[in-house]
């Protein structure tokens, strides 16, 4: 939910290991979603986040499955933090 992206079950498990401050994961079938979380998914999206990361060559492309260092590099980056703040502002109606 943090970045508004959809993850497969395997990737969701890897993301859970990053900590909720970097990647907060919810199940689309098992968890209850708040209105704010649904709005974040509506404004975000996997394609949008991927396209954003293409502007950062060191973060672009697919992450090797189960590579915690590569995941941490991507989601702990300043670029990802900027994306999270921008997505949050959009969801709150701020510029």
mmCIF file with all atom_site columns, C-alpha atoms in Angstrom:
data_model
loop_
_atom_site.group_PDB
_atom_site.id
_atom_site.type_symbol
_atom_site.label_atom_id
_atom_site.label_alt_id
_atom_site.label_comp_id
_atom_site.label_asym_id
_atom_site.label_entity_id
_atom_site.label_seq_id
_atom_site.pdbx_PDB_ins_code
_atom_site.Cartn_x
_atom_site.Cartn_y
_atom_site.Cartn_z
_atom_site.occupancy
_atom_site.B_iso_or_equiv
_atom_site.pdbx_formal_charge
_atom_site.auth_seq_id
_atom_site.auth_comp_id
_atom_site.auth_asym_id
_atom_site.auth_atom_id
_atom_site.pdbx_PDB_model_num
ATOM 1  C CA . UNK A 1 1  ? 0.000   0.000   0.000   1.00 0.00 ? 1  UNK A CA 1
ATOM 2  C CA . UNK A 1 2  ? 2.923   2.340   0.716   1.00 0.00 ? 2  UNK A CA 1
ATOM 3  C CA . UNK A 1 3  ? 3.701   2.854   -2.976  1.00 0.00 ? 3  UNK A CA 1
ATOM 4  C CA . UNK A 1 4  ? 0.261   1.923   -4.314  1.00 0.00 ? 4  UNK A CA 1
ATOM 5  C CA . UNK A 1 5  ? 1.563   -1.133  -6.204  1.00 0.00 ? 5  UNK A CA 1
ATOM 6  C CA . UNK A 1 6  ? 0.238   -4.641  -6.616  1.00 0.00 ? 6  UNK A CA 1
ATOM 7  C CA . UNK A 1 7  ? 2.506   -7.546  -5.635  1.00 0.00 ? 7  UNK A CA 1
ATOM 8  C CA . UNK A 1 8  ? 2.362   -11.292 -6.151  1.00 0.00 ? 8  UNK A CA 1
ATOM 9  C CA . UNK A 1 9  ? 2.312   -13.505 -3.050  1.00 0.00 ? 9  UNK A CA 1
ATOM 10 C CA . UNK A 1 10 ? 6.052   -14.253 -3.224  1.00 0.00 ? 10 UNK A CA 1
ATOM 11 C CA . UNK A 1 11 ? 7.010   -10.596 -3.598  1.00 0.00 ? 11 UNK A CA 1
ATOM 12 C CA . UNK A 1 12 ? 4.594   -9.571  -0.843  1.00 0.00 ? 12 UNK A CA 1
ATOM 13 C CA . UNK A 1 13 ? 6.470   -11.869 1.537   1.00 0.00 ? 13 UNK A CA 1
ATOM 14 C CA . UNK A 1 14 ? 9.784   -10.276 0.612   1.00 0.00 ? 14 UNK A CA 1
ATOM 15 C CA . UNK A 1 15 ? 8.288   -6.806  1.063   1.00 0.00 ? 15 UNK A CA 1
ATOM 16 C CA . UNK A 1 16 ? 6.967   -7.684  4.507   1.00 0.00 ? 16 UNK A CA 1
ATOM 17 C CA . UNK A 1 17 ? 10.580  -8.310  5.490   1.00 0.00 ? 17 UNK A CA 1
ATOM 18 C CA . UNK A 1 18 ? 11.528  -4.706  4.653   1.00 0.00 ? 18 UNK A CA 1
ATOM 19 C CA . UNK A 1 19 ? 9.453   -3.267  7.477   1.00 0.00 ? 19 UNK A CA 1
ATOM 20 C CA . UNK A 1 20 ? 6.278   -1.217  7.383   1.00 0.00 ? 20 UNK A CA 1
ATOM 21 C CA . UNK A 1 21 ? 8.217   2.078   7.249   1.00 0.00 ? 21 UNK A CA 1
ATOM 22 C CA . UNK A 1 22 ? 9.378   1.117   3.735   1.00 0.00 ? 22 UNK A CA 1
ATOM 23 C CA . UNK A 1 23 ? 6.666   -1.168  2.395   1.00 0.00 ? 23 UNK A CA 1
ATOM 24 C CA . UNK A 1 24 ? 3.317   -1.729  4.103   1.00 0.00 ? 24 UNK A CA 1
ATOM 25 C CA . UNK A 1 25 ? 1.655   -4.788  2.535   1.00 0.00 ? 25 UNK A CA 1
ATOM 26 C CA . UNK A 1 26 ? -2.041  -5.733  2.552   1.00 0.00 ? 26 UNK A CA 1
ATOM 27 C CA . UNK A 1 27 ? -3.757  -8.760  1.048   1.00 0.00 ? 27 UNK A CA 1
ATOM 28 C CA . UNK A 1 28 ? -6.463  -7.914  -1.468  1.00 0.00 ? 28 UNK A CA 1
ATOM 29 C CA . UNK A 1 29 ? -8.506  -10.874 -0.237  1.00 0.00 ? 29 UNK A CA 1
ATOM 30 C CA . UNK A 1 30 ? -7.633  -11.416 3.427   1.00 0.00 ? 30 UNK A CA 1
ATOM 31 C CA . UNK A 1 31 ? -7.286  -7.910  4.859   1.00 0.00 ? 31 UNK A CA 1
ATOM 32 C CA . UNK A 1 32 ? -9.701  -5.038  5.405   1.00 0.00 ? 32 UNK A CA 1
ATOM 33 C CA . UNK A 1 33 ? -8.788  -1.858  3.575   1.00 0.00 ? 33 UNK A CA 1
ATOM 34 C CA . UNK A 1 34 ? -9.383  1.687   4.782   1.00 0.00 ? 34 UNK A CA 1
ATOM 35 C CA . UNK A 1 35 ? -10.647 4.380   2.462   1.00 0.00 ? 35 UNK A CA 1
ATOM 36 C CA . UNK A 1 36 ? -7.235  6.072   2.580   1.00 0.00 ? 36 UNK A CA 1
ATOM 37 C CA . UNK A 1 37 ? -5.490  2.845   1.536   1.00 0.00 ? 37 UNK A CA 1
ATOM 38 C CA . UNK A 1 38 ? -7.880  2.337   -1.379  1.00 0.00 ? 38 UNK A CA 1
ATOM 39 C CA . UNK A 1 39 ? -7.315  5.934   -2.468  1.00 0.00 ? 39 UNK A CA 1
ATOM 40 C CA . UNK A 1 40 ? -3.560  5.367   -2.358  1.00 0.00 ? 40 UNK A CA 1
ATOM 41 C CA . UNK A 1 41 ? -3.947  2.344   -4.656  1.00 0.00 ? 41 UNK A CA 1
ATOM 42 C CA . UNK A 1 42 ? -6.192  4.343   -6.977  1.00 0.00 ? 42 UNK A CA 1
ATOM 43 C CA . UNK A 1 43 ? -3.667  7.203   -7.248  1.00 0.00 ? 43 UNK A CA 1
ATOM 44 C CA . UNK A 1 44 ? -0.627  4.924   -7.354  1.00 0.00 ? 44 UNK A CA 1
ATOM 45 C CA . UNK A 1 45 ? -0.398  1.748   -9.367  1.00 0.00 ? 45 UNK A CA 1
ATOM 46 C CA . UNK A 1 46 ? 2.379   -0.573  -10.379 1.00 0.00 ? 46 UNK A CA 1
ATOM 47 C CA . UNK A 1 47 ? 2.850   1.004   -13.803 1.00 0.00 ? 47 UNK A CA 1
ATOM 48 C CA . UNK A 1 48 ? 3.119   4.515   -12.393 1.00 0.00 ? 48 UNK A CA 1
ATOM 49 C CA . UNK A 1 49 ? 5.748   3.512   -9.824  1.00 0.00 ? 49 UNK A CA 1
ATOM 50 C CA . UNK A 1 50 ? 7.717   1.543   -12.425 1.00 0.00 ? 50 UNK A CA 1
ATOM 51 C CA . UNK A 1 51 ? 7.672   4.485   -14.834 1.00 0.00 ? 51 UNK A CA 1
ATOM 52 C CA . UNK A 1 52 ? 8.804   6.808   -12.031 1.00 0.00 ? 52 UNK A CA 1
ATOM 53 C CA . UNK A 1 53 ? 11.749  4.518   -11.239 1.00 0.00 ? 53 UNK A CA 1
ATOM 54 C CA . UNK A 1 54 ? 12.829  4.530   -14.900 1.00 0.00 ? 54 UNK A CA 1
ATOM 55 C CA . UNK A 1 55 ? 14.103  8.046   -14.240 1.00 0.00 ? 55 UNK A CA 1
ATOM 56 C CA . UNK A 1 56 ? 16.644  6.531   -11.844 1.00 0.00 ? 56 UNK A CA 1
ATOM 57 C CA . UNK A 1 57 ? 18.823  4.039   -13.763 1.00 0.00 ? 57 UNK A CA 1
ATOM 58 C CA . UNK A 1 58 ? 20.254  2.473   -10.587 1.00 0.00 ? 58 UNK A CA 1
ATOM 59 C CA . UNK A 1 59 ? 16.678  1.633   -9.436  1.00 0.00 ? 59 UNK A CA 1
ATOM 60 C CA . UNK A 1 60 ? 14.986  0.818   -12.750 1.00 0.00 ? 60 UNK A CA 1
ATOM 61 C CA . UNK A 1 61 ? 14.269  -2.650  -14.066 1.00 0.00 ? 61 UNK A CA 1
ATOM 62 C CA . UNK A 1 62 ? 13.059  -5.710  -12.267 1.00 0.00 ? 62 UNK A CA 1
ATOM 63 C CA . UNK A 1 63 ? 14.463  -6.713  -8.906  1.00 0.00 ? 63 UNK A CA 1
ATOM 64 C CA . UNK A 1 64 ? 15.827  -10.268 -8.705  1.00 0.00 ? 64 UNK A CA 1
ATOM 65 C CA . UNK A 1 65 ? 13.234  -12.288 -6.825  1.00 0.00 ? 65 UNK A CA 1
ATOM 66 C CA . UNK A 1 66 ? 14.012  -12.724 -3.138  1.00 0.00 ? 66 UNK A CA 1
ATOM 67 C CA . UNK A 1 67 ? 16.956  -10.309 -3.302  1.00 0.00 ? 67 UNK A CA 1
ATOM 68 C CA . UNK A 1 68 ? 16.526  -8.414  -0.057  1.00 0.00 ? 68 UNK A CA 1
ATOM 69 C CA . UNK A 1 69 ? 19.542  -6.105  -0.673  1.00 0.00 ? 69 UNK A CA 1
ATOM 70 C CA . UNK A 1 70 ? 18.153  -5.099  -4.084  1.00 0.00 ? 70 UNK A CA 1
ATOM 71 C CA . UNK A 1 71 ? 14.682  -4.530  -2.614  1.00 0.00 ? 71 UNK A CA 1
ATOM 72 C CA . UNK A 1 72 ? 16.114  -2.492  0.238   1.00 0.00 ? 72 UNK A CA 1
ATOM 73 C CA . UNK A 1 73 ? 18.209  -0.421  -2.199  1.00 0.00 ? 73 UNK A CA 1
ATOM 74 C CA . UNK A 1 74 ? 15.085  0.397   -4.206  1.00 0.00 ? 74 UNK A CA 1
ATOM 75 C CA . UNK A 1 75 ? 12.570  1.029   -1.438  1.00 0.00 ? 75 UNK A CA 1
ATOM 76 C CA . UNK A 1 76 ? 14.932  2.753   1.015   1.00 0.00 ? 76 UNK A CA 1
ATOM 77 C CA . UNK A 1 77 ? 16.174  5.134   -1.685  1.00 0.00 ? 77 UNK A CA 1
ATOM 78 C CA . UNK A 1 78 ? 15.604  8.874   -1.627  1.00 0.00 ? 78 UNK A CA 1
ATOM 79 C CA . UNK A 1 79 ? 13.717  8.503   -4.908  1.00 0.00 ? 79 UNK A CA 1
ATOM 80 C CA . UNK A 1 80 ? 11.220  6.058   -3.377  1.00 0.00 ? 80 UNK A CA 1
ATOM 81 C CA . UNK A 1 81 ? 10.823  8.320   -0.331  1.00 0.00 ? 81 UNK A CA 1
ATOM 82 C CA . UNK A 1 82 ? 10.042  11.223  -2.665  1.00 0.00 ? 82 UNK A CA 1
ATOM 83 C CA . UNK A 1 83 ? 7.482   9.078   -4.506  1.00 0.00 ? 83 UNK A CA 1
ATOM 84 C CA . UNK A 1 84 ? 5.817   8.118   -1.200  1.00 0.00 ? 84 UNK A CA 1
ATOM 85 C CA . UNK A 1 85 ? 5.563   11.760  -0.126  1.00 0.00 ? 85 UNK A CA 1
ATOM 86 C CA . UNK A 1 86 ? 4.228   12.839  -3.519  1.00 0.00 ? 86 UNK A CA 1
ATOM 87 C CA . UNK A 1 87 ? 1.635   10.043  -3.551  1.00 0.00 ? 87 UNK A CA 1
ATOM 88 C CA . UNK A 1 88 ? 0.553   10.942  -0.021  1.00 0.00 ? 88 UNK A CA 1
ATOM 89 C CA . UNK A 1 89 ? 0.171   14.604  -0.978  1.00 0.00 ? 89 UNK A CA 1
ATOM 90 C CA . UNK A 1 90 ? -1.948  13.694  -4.010  1.00 0.00 ? 90 UNK A CA 1
ATOM 91 C CA . UNK A 1 91 ? -4.190  11.477  -1.894  1.00 0.00 ? 91 UNK A CA 1
ATOM 92 C CA . UNK A 1 92 ? -4.653  14.336  0.581   1.00 0.00 ? 92 UNK A CA 1
ATOM 93 C CA . UNK A 1 93 ? -5.384  16.857  -2.170  1.00 0.00 ? 93 UNK A CA 1
ATOM 94 C CA . UNK A 1 94 ? -2.155  18.802  -1.615  1.00 0.00 ? 94 UNK A CA 1
ATOM 95 C CA . UNK A 1 95 ? 0.043   20.029  -4.515  1.00 0.00 ? 95 UNK A CA 1
#
